[in-house]
Amino acid sequence: MRGPLIVAGVVGILLGLVAFAVPVAASVATATLIGIVLLCAAFPIAFDGFAAHHPLGGRVLRLLLAVLTAAAGIYLLVAPLEGTYTLTVMLVIWFVAIGFGRIAGGLAALGTPGASLMIANGAVSLVLGILIAEELPESSDWAIGLLVGIDLLFFGASSLWLAAEVGKEEA
């Protein structure tokens, strides 16, 4: 269990540093990656729409969802800079949600290695979400990359810390 935590920690820190150093490029890369994911997600949604177990209304809604998902993905691939505002708003929502989730997970795991660090990581994510929300729309060009970089740095550090704690228990 310790090896994957170390790898995750090192990769998280390296990616975080890159995103922190060039936040505009990281923002565009994030928008592009999300565009690819949405475009790929449209296919299984469409296949599900053709499934025989759905009534006609369900098929139409699923196919419409597939078209909208593909359109959102194509938009982000064609115009990632223009899509950064919307992505920044979505990222704010994600940071707030993941912050609450990490805090809740840490509180549920109190007494285990890494629980307090998970709570701290959740607090950092929550604060990042609130701070970037206050700076919209001016910060949407660089905020995605910077915030993702900061979150990756904290994730990497907490993974390395947890790997060290697991190593202590195994010894």
mmCIF file of C-alpha atoms in Angstrom:
data_model
loop_
_atom_site.group_PDB
_atom_site.id
_atom_site.type_symbol
_atom_site.label_atom_id
_atom_site.label_comp_id
_atom_site.label_asym_id
_atom_site.label_seq_id
_atom_site.Cartn_x
_atom_site.Cartn_y
_atom_site.Cartn_z
ATOM 1 C CA MET A 1 0.000 0.000 0.000
ATOM 2 C CA ARG A 2 2.899 2.349 0.656
ATOM 3 C CA GLY A 3 4.363 2.245 -2.888
ATOM 4 C CA PRO A 4 1.258 3.530 -4.715
ATOM 5 C CA LEU A 5 0.897 6.322 -2.123
ATOM 6 C CA ILE A 6 4.476 7.441 -2.760
ATOM 7 C CA VAL A 7 3.945 7.391 -6.533
ATOM 8 C CA ALA A 8 0.673 9.308 -6.200
ATOM 9 C CA GLY A 9 2.351 11.835 -3.915
ATOM 10 C CA VAL A 10 5.321 12.460 -6.191
ATOM 11 C CA VAL A 11 3.168 12.672 -9.333
ATOM 12 C CA GLY A 12 0.721 14.993 -7.562
ATOM 13 C CA ILE A 13 3.511 17.321 -6.442
ATOM 14 C CA LEU A 14 5.188 17.368 -9.871
ATOM 15 C CA LEU A 15 1.930 18.068 -11.699
ATOM 16 C CA GLY A 16 1.028 20.687 -9.098
ATOM 17 C CA LEU A 17 4.336 22.491 -9.616
ATOM 18 C CA VAL A 18 3.877 22.493 -13.384
ATOM 19 C CA ALA A 19 0.322 23.840 -13.069
ATOM 20 C CA PHE A 20 1.474 26.447 -10.552
ATOM 21 C CA ALA A 21 4.326 27.582 -12.831
ATOM 22 C CA VAL A 22 2.175 27.961 -15.965
ATOM 23 C CA PRO A 23 -1.449 28.362 -14.826
ATOM 24 C CA VAL A 24 -2.765 29.594 -18.191
ATOM 25 C CA ALA A 25 -1.396 26.511 -19.948
ATOM 26 C CA ALA A 26 -2.753 24.320 -17.166
ATOM 27 C CA SER A 27 -6.171 25.998 -17.547
ATOM 28 C CA VAL A 28 -6.214 25.287 -21.268
ATOM 29 C CA ALA A 29 -4.999 21.718 -20.674
ATOM 30 C CA THR A 30 -7.731 21.176 -18.094
ATOM 31 C CA ALA A 31 -10.390 22.573 -20.442
ATOM 32 C CA THR A 32 -9.104 20.342 -23.237
ATOM 33 C CA LEU A 33 -9.047 17.262 -20.993
ATOM 34 C CA ILE A 34 -12.594 17.929 -19.829
ATOM 35 C CA GLY A 35 -13.625 18.394 -23.469
ATOM 36 C CA ILE A 36 -12.157 14.995 -24.341
ATOM 37 C CA VAL A 37 -13.860 13.352 -21.367
ATOM 38 C CA LEU A 38 -17.227 14.873 -22.295
ATOM 39 C CA LEU A 39 -16.881 13.856 -25.924
ATOM 40 C CA CYS A 40 -15.989 10.288 -24.913
ATOM 41 C CA ALA A 41 -18.821 10.202 -22.364
ATOM 42 C CA ALA A 42 -21.338 11.068 -25.077
ATOM 43 C CA PHE A 43 -20.887 7.672 -26.727
ATOM 44 C CA PRO A 44 -21.968 5.421 -23.837
ATOM 45 C CA ILE A 45 -24.821 7.824 -23.102
ATOM 46 C CA ALA A 46 -25.964 7.492 -26.732
ATOM 47 C CA PHE A 47 -25.600 3.701 -26.661
ATOM 48 C CA ASP A 48 -27.688 3.638 -23.490
ATOM 49 C CA GLY A 49 -30.297 5.724 -25.294
ATOM 50 C CA PHE A 50 -30.686 2.992 -27.880
ATOM 51 C CA ALA A 51 -31.060 0.276 -25.231
ATOM 52 C CA ALA A 52 -34.268 -1.684 -25.624
ATOM 53 C CA HIS A 53 -35.247 -1.421 -21.944
ATOM 54 C CA HIS A 54 -36.001 2.304 -22.131
ATOM 55 C CA PRO A 55 -39.392 3.653 -23.159
ATOM 56 C CA LEU A 56 -39.421 6.069 -26.100
ATOM 57 C CA GLY A 57 -39.343 9.180 -23.870
ATOM 58 C CA GLY A 58 -36.349 7.822 -21.975
ATOM 59 C CA ARG A 59 -34.551 7.114 -25.235
ATOM 60 C CA VAL A 60 -35.152 10.599 -26.541
ATOM 61 C CA LEU A 61 -33.931 12.189 -23.298
ATOM 62 C CA ARG A 62 -30.794 10.030 -23.233
ATOM 63 C CA LEU A 63 -30.027 10.791 -26.863
ATOM 64 C CA LEU A 64 -30.550 14.495 -26.202
ATOM 65 C CA LEU A 65 -28.196 14.248 -23.226
ATOM 66 C CA ALA A 66 -25.632 12.508 -25.456
ATOM 67 C CA VAL A 67 -25.859 15.286 -28.046
ATOM 68 C CA LEU A 68 -25.541 18.011 -25.391
ATOM 69 C CA THR A 69 -22.594 16.203 -23.781
ATOM 70 C CA ALA A 70 -20.848 15.869 -27.142
ATOM 71 C CA ALA A 71 -21.564 19.523 -27.970
ATOM 72 C CA ALA A 72 -20.075 20.670 -24.656
ATOM 73 C CA GLY A 73 -17.006 18.519 -25.285
ATOM 74 C CA ILE A 74 -16.554 19.821 -28.818
ATOM 75 C CA TYR A 75 -16.955 23.408 -27.607
ATOM 76 C CA LEU A 76 -14.213 22.951 -25.024
ATOM 77 C CA LEU A 77 -11.932 21.323 -27.591
ATOM 78 C CA VAL A 78 -12.511 24.039 -30.207
ATOM 79 C CA ALA A 79 -12.481 27.046 -27.847
ATOM 80 C CA PRO A 80 -10.838 26.106 -24.536
ATOM 81 C CA LEU A 81 -10.036 29.704 -23.584
ATOM 82 C CA GLU A 82 -13.658 30.790 -23.996
ATOM 83 C CA GLY A 83 -14.785 27.818 -21.963
ATOM 84 C CA THR A 84 -12.561 28.647 -19.009
ATOM 85 C CA TYR A 85 -15.147 30.914 -17.359
ATOM 86 C CA THR A 86 -17.761 28.172 -17.270
ATOM 87 C CA LEU A 87 -15.132 25.696 -16.163
ATOM 88 C CA THR A 88 -14.004 28.075 -13.439
ATOM 89 C CA VAL A 89 -17.530 28.218 -12.070
ATOM 90 C CA MET A 90 -17.746 24.426 -12.250
ATOM 91 C CA LEU A 91 -14.341 24.169 -10.581
ATOM 92 C CA VAL A 92 -15.500 26.423 -7.746
ATOM 93 C CA ILE A 93 -18.480 24.128 -7.210
ATOM 94 C CA TRP A 94 -16.155 21.102 -7.331
ATOM 95 C CA PHE A 95 -13.665 22.589 -4.852
ATOM 96 C CA VAL A 96 -16.447 23.397 -2.412
ATOM 97 C CA ALA A 97 -18.000 19.935 -2.799
ATOM 98 C CA ILE A 98 -14.694 18.063 -2.566
ATOM 99 C CA GLY A 99 -13.730 20.225 0.399
ATOM 100 C CA PHE A 100 -16.856 19.240 2.300
ATOM 101 C CA GLY A 101 -16.381 15.623 1.201
ATOM 102 C CA ARG A 102 -12.779 15.467 2.397
ATOM 103 C CA ILE A 103 -13.671 17.119 5.697
ATOM 104 C CA ALA A 104 -16.542 14.656 6.229
ATOM 105 C CA GLY A 105 -14.312 11.728 5.258
ATOM 106 C CA GLY A 106 -11.609 12.892 7.646
ATOM 107 C CA LEU A 107 -14.079 13.355 10.476
ATOM 108 C CA ALA A 108 -15.491 9.879 9.834
ATOM 109 C CA ALA A 109 -11.971 8.433 9.922
ATOM 110 C CA LEU A 110 -10.756 10.260 13.047
ATOM 111 C CA GLY A 111 -8.191 8.198 14.878
ATOM 112 C CA THR A 112 -6.759 6.626 11.733
ATOM 113 C CA PRO A 113 -3.553 7.722 10.011
ATOM 114 C CA GLY A 114 -4.136 10.687 7.734
ATOM 115 C CA ALA A 115 -7.575 11.668 9.018
ATOM 116 C CA SER A 116 -6.486 15.054 10.322
ATOM 117 C CA LEU A 117 -4.548 15.727 7.137
ATOM 118 C CA MET A 118 -7.610 14.801 5.080
ATOM 119 C CA ILE A 119 -9.606 17.356 7.092
ATOM 120 C CA ALA A 120 -6.907 19.976 6.453
ATOM 121 C CA ASN A 121 -6.856 19.085 2.755
ATOM 122 C CA GLY A 122 -10.634 19.485 2.655
ATOM 123 C CA ALA A 123 -10.386 22.865 4.363
ATOM 124 C CA VAL A 124 -7.819 24.011 1.792
ATOM 125 C CA SER A 125 -10.069 22.886 -1.075
ATOM 126 C CA LEU A 126 -13.048 24.663 0.486
ATOM 127 C CA VAL A 127 -11.094 27.903 0.961
ATOM 128 C CA LEU A 128 -9.761 27.718 -2.618
ATOM 129 C CA GLY A 129 -13.287 27.386 -3.953
ATOM 130 C CA ILE A 130 -14.492 30.387 -1.957
ATOM 131 C CA LEU A 131 -11.503 32.557 -2.864
ATOM 132 C CA ILE A 132 -11.777 31.954 -6.594
ATOM 133 C CA ALA A 133 -15.527 32.572 -6.517
ATOM 134 C CA GLU A 134 -14.867 36.029 -5.095
ATOM 135 C CA GLU A 135 -12.529 36.919 -8.012
ATOM 136 C CA LEU A 136 -14.779 35.905 -10.916
ATOM 137 C CA PRO A 137 -14.825 36.724 -13.834
ATOM 138 C CA GLU A 138 -11.372 38.363 -13.967
ATOM 139 C CA SER A 139 -9.505 35.318 -12.771
ATOM 140 C CA SER A 140 -11.079 32.734 -15.057
ATOM 141 C CA ASP A 141 -8.153 32.653 -17.508
ATOM 142 C CA TRP A 142 -5.567 31.477 -14.992
ATOM 143 C CA ALA A 143 -7.558 30.322 -11.988
ATOM 144 C CA ILE A 144 -8.271 26.792 -13.137
ATOM 145 C CA GLY A 145 -4.609 25.948 -13.629
ATOM 146 C CA LEU A 146 -3.489 27.659 -10.445
ATOM 147 C CA LEU A 147 -6.159 26.095 -8.267
ATOM 148 C CA VAL A 148 -5.679 22.645 -9.709
ATOM 149 C CA GLY A 149 -1.926 23.057 -9.134
ATOM 150 C CA ILE A 150 -2.391 24.056 -5.512
ATOM 151 C CA ASP A 151 -4.817 21.217 -4.897
ATOM 152 C CA LEU A 152 -2.413 18.740 -6.529
ATOM 153 C CA LEU A 153 0.421 19.981 -4.313
ATOM 154 C CA PHE A 154 -1.642 19.418 -1.177
ATOM 155 C CA PHE A 155 -2.858 16.050 -2.441
ATOM 156 C CA GLY A 156 0.713 14.986 -3.190
ATOM 157 C CA ALA A 157 1.976 16.140 0.193
ATOM 158 C CA SER A 158 -0.841 14.372 2.040
ATOM 159 C CA SER A 159 -0.229 11.175 0.049
ATOM 160 C CA LEU A 160 3.470 11.246 0.937
ATOM 161 C CA TRP A 161 2.657 11.939 4.583
ATOM 162 C CA LEU A 162 0.186 9.050 4.624
ATOM 163 C CA ALA A 163 2.790 6.775 2.983
ATOM 164 C CA ALA A 164 5.214 7.674 5.775
ATOM 165 C CA GLU A 165 2.560 6.884 8.407
ATOM 166 C CA VAL A 166 1.753 3.554 6.763
ATOM 167 C CA GLY A 167 5.478 2.801 6.715
ATOM 168 C CA LYS A 168 5.658 3.415 10.469
ATOM 169 C CA GLU A 169 2.778 1.014 11.085
ATOM 170 C CA GLU A 170 4.316 -1.680 8.858
ATOM 171 C CA ALA A 171 7.685 -1.476 10.646
#
